[in-house]
Amino acid sequence: MPHGVNRDDFQEAALASAVHTSLTALVPSRARELDDALQTTLEAVPDGPAESKGVAAGTRQARLMLAAREGDGLDPASVNRPFTMPQAAPGVWQPTPSASAPAIQFGTRLAKPFLLASADQYRLPAPPALGSARYRADLAEVRAYGEQNSTVRTAAQTETANFWASLSLTLYNEPLRVAVTRSAGPLAEQAKLVALFHVASVDTQIATSDSSTPTCAGVRSPPSAPGRSTPTPRGHR
């Protein structure tokens, strides 16, 4: 924090500049929209040393972070690297009907985490062995509750399943916005909350991708398993 400048004005300008620098680097196609948003924010900050030094500080910190994360494997090309389908067999993942879309975001498991020591730090154990009592019990439960016209699934369970079927980041960003809007804390604390939220979200995606990909044999796919005589594993979607 520079000496002799208004703290609130400095932080407002620094945050706006850091966000702008980061997003224009990551999403250059939206540079004009981001430029307009930055200008709108800075218009509410009084001109002077606090604003100019804040903008400079925000730009500097954003560039340092971008440099530190260079080549982290979270760019679209790395995340969406193709997945080679294994030969079809009992317990091996297959595209889910009816769309039978290919696996997506296969490269997420190879990305560099923010806070985890490694992607496999909390890797889940292998799924139950094919034909085991646990496997058969789980499969029976999936068939009973996952069937489209299930007679055992409650309306509340159906509503919950449909809710969580959406993209997690889309779901979580809305309550995050509400939490930040309602927060009475200083701007720095609000920015910290948003940063920690997204760091945790990305590391969670990396960890769950790591757990699902190496053990794809035998991990069932609820949408497809109930209708198949040969159960299929959970896919990477």
GROMACS .gro file of C-alpha atoms in nm:
model
  237
    1MET     CA    1   0.000   0.000   0.000
    2PRO     CA    2   0.169   0.326  -0.111
    3HIS     CA    3   0.213   0.596   0.151
    4GLY     CA    4  -0.008   0.901   0.139
    5VAL     CA    5  -0.292   0.778  -0.085
    6ASN     CA    6  -0.654   0.693  -0.011
    7ARG     CA    7  -0.673   0.321   0.067
    8ASP     CA    8  -1.023   0.264  -0.071
    9ASP     CA    9  -0.952   0.441  -0.399
   10PHE     CA   10  -0.621   0.261  -0.438
   11GLN     CA   11  -0.775  -0.083  -0.377
   12GLU     CA   12  -1.070  -0.019  -0.608
   13ALA     CA   13  -0.839   0.081  -0.893
   14ALA     CA   14  -0.594  -0.201  -0.825
   15LEU     CA   15  -0.863  -0.469  -0.825
   16ALA     CA   16  -1.026  -0.338  -1.142
   17SER     CA   17  -0.691  -0.322  -1.319
   18ALA     CA   18  -0.586  -0.670  -1.207
   19VAL     CA   19  -0.913  -0.823  -1.326
   20HIS     CA   20  -0.892  -0.638  -1.657
   21THR     CA   21  -0.531  -0.739  -1.720
   22SER     CA   22  -0.600  -1.103  -1.639
   23LEU     CA   23  -0.917  -1.138  -1.843
   24THR     CA   24  -0.790  -0.956  -2.151
   25ALA     CA   25  -0.493  -1.194  -2.153
   26LEU     CA   26  -0.709  -1.504  -2.107
   27VAL     CA   27  -1.007  -1.396  -2.321
   28PRO     CA   28  -0.869  -1.150  -2.578
   29SER     CA   29  -1.182  -1.177  -2.791
   30ARG     CA   30  -1.371  -0.977  -2.527
   31ALA     CA   31  -1.110  -0.704  -2.490
   32ARG     CA   32  -1.342  -0.422  -2.596
   33GLU     CA   33  -1.609  -0.525  -2.347
   34LEU     CA   34  -1.348  -0.554  -2.074
   35ASP     CA   35  -1.201  -0.214  -2.162
   36ASP     CA   36  -1.545  -0.058  -2.127
   37ALA     CA   37  -1.599  -0.227  -1.789
   38LEU     CA   38  -1.263  -0.101  -1.662
   39GLN     CA   39  -1.341   0.251  -1.777
   40THR     CA   40  -1.679   0.242  -1.603
   41THR     CA   41  -1.521   0.131  -1.277
   42LEU     CA   42  -1.242   0.387  -1.287
   43GLU     CA   43  -1.487   0.668  -1.355
   44ALA     CA   44  -1.613   0.616  -1.001
   45VAL     CA   45  -1.259   0.650  -0.860
   46PRO     CA   46  -1.130   1.007  -0.813
   47ASP     CA   47  -0.843   1.096  -1.045
   48GLY     CA   48  -0.511   1.125  -0.870
   49PRO     CA   49  -0.220   0.926  -0.724
   50ALA     CA   50  -0.442   0.665  -0.559
   51GLU     CA   51  -0.603   0.576  -0.890
   52SER     CA   52  -0.288   0.579  -1.101
   53LYS     CA   53  -0.081   0.386  -0.849
   54GLY     CA   54  -0.365   0.141  -0.797
   55VAL     CA   55  -0.394   0.073  -1.169
   56ALA     CA   56  -0.019   0.019  -1.193
   57ALA     CA   57  -0.015  -0.215  -0.893
   58GLY     CA   58  -0.308  -0.420  -1.019
   59THR     CA   59  -0.154  -0.460  -1.363
   60ARG     CA   60   0.180  -0.561  -1.213
   61GLN     CA   61   0.033  -0.826  -0.983
   62ALA     CA   62  -0.186  -0.970  -1.259
   63ARG     CA   63   0.111  -1.006  -1.491
   64LEU     CA   64   0.312  -1.179  -1.218
   65MET     CA   65   0.030  -1.429  -1.163
   66LEU     CA   66  -0.014  -1.491  -1.535
   67ALA     CA   67   0.360  -1.556  -1.568
   68ALA     CA   68   0.355  -1.793  -1.269
   69ARG     CA   69   0.069  -1.993  -1.425
   70GLU     CA   70   0.210  -1.999  -1.777
   71GLY     CA   71   0.188  -2.352  -1.917
   72ASP     CA   72  -0.026  -2.478  -1.628
   73GLY     CA   73  -0.240  -2.692  -1.858
   74LEU     CA   74  -0.562  -2.500  -1.798
   75ASP     CA   75  -0.581  -2.346  -2.143
   76PRO     CA   76  -0.869  -2.479  -2.361
   77ALA     CA   77  -0.644  -2.680  -2.591
   78SER     CA   78  -0.477  -2.863  -2.301
   79VAL     CA   79  -0.798  -2.923  -2.106
   80ASN     CA   80  -0.984  -3.052  -2.411
   81ARG     CA   81  -0.716  -3.285  -2.541
   82PRO     CA   82  -0.873  -3.592  -2.707
   83PHE     CA   83  -0.952  -3.903  -2.507
   84THR     CA   84  -0.866  -4.235  -2.669
   85MET     CA   85  -1.155  -4.473  -2.618
   86PRO     CA   86  -1.049  -4.808  -2.470
   87GLN     CA   87  -1.180  -5.128  -2.623
   88ALA     CA   88  -1.538  -5.193  -2.515
   89ALA     CA   89  -1.563  -5.444  -2.231
   90PRO     CA   90  -1.763  -5.497  -1.912
   91GLY     CA   91  -1.681  -5.217  -1.669
   92VAL     CA   92  -1.507  -4.998  -1.925
   93TRP     CA   93  -1.651  -4.651  -1.983
   94GLN     CA   94  -1.855  -4.601  -2.298
   95PRO     CA   95  -2.024  -4.287  -2.433
   96THR     CA   96  -2.361  -4.232  -2.269
   97PRO     CA   97  -2.672  -4.280  -2.487
   98SER     CA   98  -2.863  -4.132  -2.648
   99ALA     CA   99  -2.623  -3.863  -2.761
  100SER     CA  100  -2.321  -4.093  -2.716
  101ALA     CA  101  -2.104  -3.784  -2.698
  102PRO     CA  102  -1.729  -3.834  -2.654
  103ALA     CA  103  -1.550  -3.776  -2.324
  104ILE     CA  104  -1.462  -3.413  -2.260
  105GLN     CA  105  -1.198  -3.224  -2.061
  106PHE     CA  106  -0.971  -3.527  -2.048
  107GLY     CA  107  -0.668  -3.303  -1.997
  108THR     CA  108  -0.796  -3.150  -1.673
  109ARG     CA  109  -0.628  -3.422  -1.466
  110LEU     CA  110  -0.290  -3.318  -1.607
  111ALA     CA  111  -0.324  -2.949  -1.515
  112LYS     CA  112  -0.118  -2.786  -1.242
  113PRO     CA  113  -0.319  -2.734  -0.921
  114PHE     CA  114  -0.312  -2.407  -0.729
  115LEU     CA  115  -0.298  -2.538  -0.373
  116LEU     CA  116  -0.295  -2.918  -0.395
  117ALA     CA  117   0.049  -3.077  -0.379
  118SER     CA  118  -0.048  -3.285  -0.683
  119ALA     CA  119  -0.355  -3.387  -0.877
  120ASP     CA  120  -0.356  -3.730  -0.710
  121GLN     CA  121  -0.317  -3.602  -0.352
  122TYR     CA  122  -0.672  -3.714  -0.267
  123ARG     CA  123  -0.720  -3.979  -0.535
  124LEU     CA  124  -1.012  -4.206  -0.455
  125PRO     CA  125  -0.961  -4.581  -0.427
  126ALA     CA  126  -1.050  -4.806  -0.717
  127PRO     CA  127  -1.420  -4.889  -0.762
  128PRO     CA  128  -1.565  -5.222  -0.645
  129ALA     CA  129  -1.451  -5.521  -0.848
  130LEU     CA  130  -1.684  -5.637  -1.124
  131GLY     CA  131  -1.918  -5.906  -0.997
  132SER     CA  132  -1.849  -5.835  -0.630
  133ALA     CA  133  -2.134  -5.802  -0.382
  134ARG     CA  134  -2.072  -5.428  -0.348
  135TYR     CA  135  -2.071  -5.386  -0.726
  136ARG     CA  136  -2.400  -5.569  -0.766
  137ALA     CA  137  -2.562  -5.376  -0.482
  138ASP     CA  138  -2.450  -5.044  -0.628
  139LEU     CA  139  -2.570  -5.142  -0.974
  140ALA     CA  140  -2.909  -5.244  -0.839
  141GLU     CA  141  -2.940  -4.909  -0.661
  142VAL     CA  142  -2.848  -4.717  -0.976
  143ARG     CA  143  -3.105  -4.910  -1.178
  144ALA     CA  144  -3.376  -4.858  -0.919
  145TYR     CA  145  -3.322  -4.487  -0.863
  146GLY     CA  146  -3.177  -4.389  -1.201
  147GLU     CA  147  -3.450  -4.525  -1.423
  148GLN     CA  148  -3.643  -4.249  -1.598
  149ASN     CA  149  -3.975  -4.367  -1.457
  150SER     CA  150  -3.839  -4.490  -1.126
  151THR     CA  151  -4.099  -4.601  -0.871
  152VAL     CA  152  -3.864  -4.556  -0.573
  153ARG     CA  153  -3.710  -4.216  -0.646
  154THR     CA  154  -3.890  -3.932  -0.471
  155ALA     CA  155  -3.982  -3.602  -0.632
  156ALA     CA  156  -3.728  -3.428  -0.409
  157GLN     CA  157  -3.453  -3.665  -0.526
  158THR     CA  158  -3.544  -3.599  -0.889
  159GLU     CA  159  -3.535  -3.225  -0.830
  160THR     CA  160  -3.197  -3.254  -0.657
  161ALA     CA  161  -3.052  -3.463  -0.941
  162ASN     CA  162  -3.170  -3.214  -1.202
  163PHE     CA  163  -3.024  -2.928  -0.999
  164TRP     CA  164  -2.679  -3.084  -0.975
  165ALA     CA  165  -2.681  -3.186  -1.341
  166SER     CA  166  -2.589  -2.828  -1.432
  167LEU     CA  167  -2.230  -2.708  -1.459
  168SER     CA  168  -2.091  -2.661  -1.109
  169LEU     CA  169  -1.931  -2.323  -1.175
  170THR     CA  170  -2.257  -2.190  -1.313
  171LEU     CA  171  -2.436  -2.305  -0.999
  172TYR     CA  172  -2.184  -2.179  -0.750
  173ASN     CA  173  -2.110  -1.840  -0.903
  174GLU     CA  174  -2.459  -1.709  -0.831
  175PRO     CA  175  -2.447  -1.771  -0.452
  176LEU     CA  176  -2.091  -1.636  -0.456
  177ARG     CA  177  -2.218  -1.312  -0.611
  178VAL     CA  178  -2.488  -1.292  -0.345
  179ALA     CA  179  -2.235  -1.352  -0.067
  180VAL     CA  180  -2.002  -1.081  -0.199
  181THR     CA  181  -2.287  -0.836  -0.250
  182ARG     CA  182  -2.412  -0.887   0.104
  183SER     CA  183  -2.067  -0.880   0.259
  184ALA     CA  184  -1.995  -0.587   0.489
  185GLY     CA  185  -1.623  -0.660   0.481
  186PRO     CA  186  -1.360  -0.447   0.306
  187LEU     CA  187  -1.292  -0.484  -0.067
  188ALA     CA  188  -0.973  -0.678  -0.002
  189GLU     CA  189  -1.165  -0.944   0.193
  190GLN     CA  190  -1.427  -0.971  -0.081
  191ALA     CA  191  -1.155  -1.017  -0.343
  192LYS     CA  192  -0.992  -1.283  -0.126
  193LEU     CA  193  -1.322  -1.472  -0.100
  194VAL     CA  194  -1.366  -1.474  -0.478
  195ALA     CA  195  -1.006  -1.586  -0.532
  196LEU     CA  196  -1.027  -1.869  -0.278
  197PHE     CA  197  -1.357  -1.984  -0.426
  198HIS     CA  198  -1.215  -2.018  -0.775
  199VAL     CA  199  -0.887  -2.171  -0.659
  200ALA     CA  200  -1.080  -2.437  -0.467
  201SER     CA  201  -1.314  -2.495  -0.762
  202VAL     CA  202  -1.032  -2.549  -1.011
  203ASP     CA  203  -0.835  -2.776  -0.777
  204THR     CA  204  -1.151  -2.978  -0.715
  205GLN     CA  205  -1.203  -3.024  -1.088
  206ILE     CA  206  -0.842  -3.135  -1.129
  207ALA     CA  207  -0.866  -3.382  -0.839
  208THR     CA  208  -1.198  -3.534  -0.947
  209SER     CA  209  -1.073  -3.570  -1.304
  210ASP     CA  210  -0.765  -3.747  -1.174
  211SER     CA  211  -0.977  -3.988  -0.971
  212SER     CA  212  -1.213  -4.073  -1.255
  213THR     CA  213  -0.973  -4.113  -1.546
  214PRO     CA  214  -0.715  -4.370  -1.423
  215THR     CA  215  -0.988  -4.597  -1.284
  216CYS     CA  216  -1.237  -4.566  -1.570
  217ALA     CA  217  -1.270  -4.944  -1.585
  218GLY     CA  218  -1.552  -5.046  -1.356
  219VAL     CA  219  -1.683  -4.698  -1.272
  220ARG     CA  220  -2.047  -4.703  -1.364
  221SER     CA  221  -2.236  -4.442  -1.556
  222PRO     CA  222  -2.580  -4.391  -1.398
  223PRO     CA  223  -2.747  -4.262  -1.717
  224SER     CA  224  -2.645  -4.565  -1.920
  225ALA     CA  225  -2.604  -4.851  -1.676
  226PRO     CA  226  -2.970  -4.924  -1.597
  227GLY     CA  227  -3.060  -4.989  -1.958
  228ARG     CA  228  -2.766  -5.214  -2.044
  229SER     CA  229  -2.706  -5.577  -1.972
  230THR     CA  230  -2.337  -5.495  -1.943
  231PRO     CA  231  -2.288  -5.212  -1.694
  232THR     CA  232  -2.078  -4.921  -1.805
  233PRO     CA  233  -1.859  -4.686  -1.602
  234ARG     CA  234  -1.896  -4.321  -1.520
  235GLY     CA  235  -1.773  -4.102  -1.800
  236HIS     CA  236  -1.563  -3.787  -1.801
  237ARG     CA  237  -1.842  -3.534  -1.840
   0.00000   0.00000   0.00000
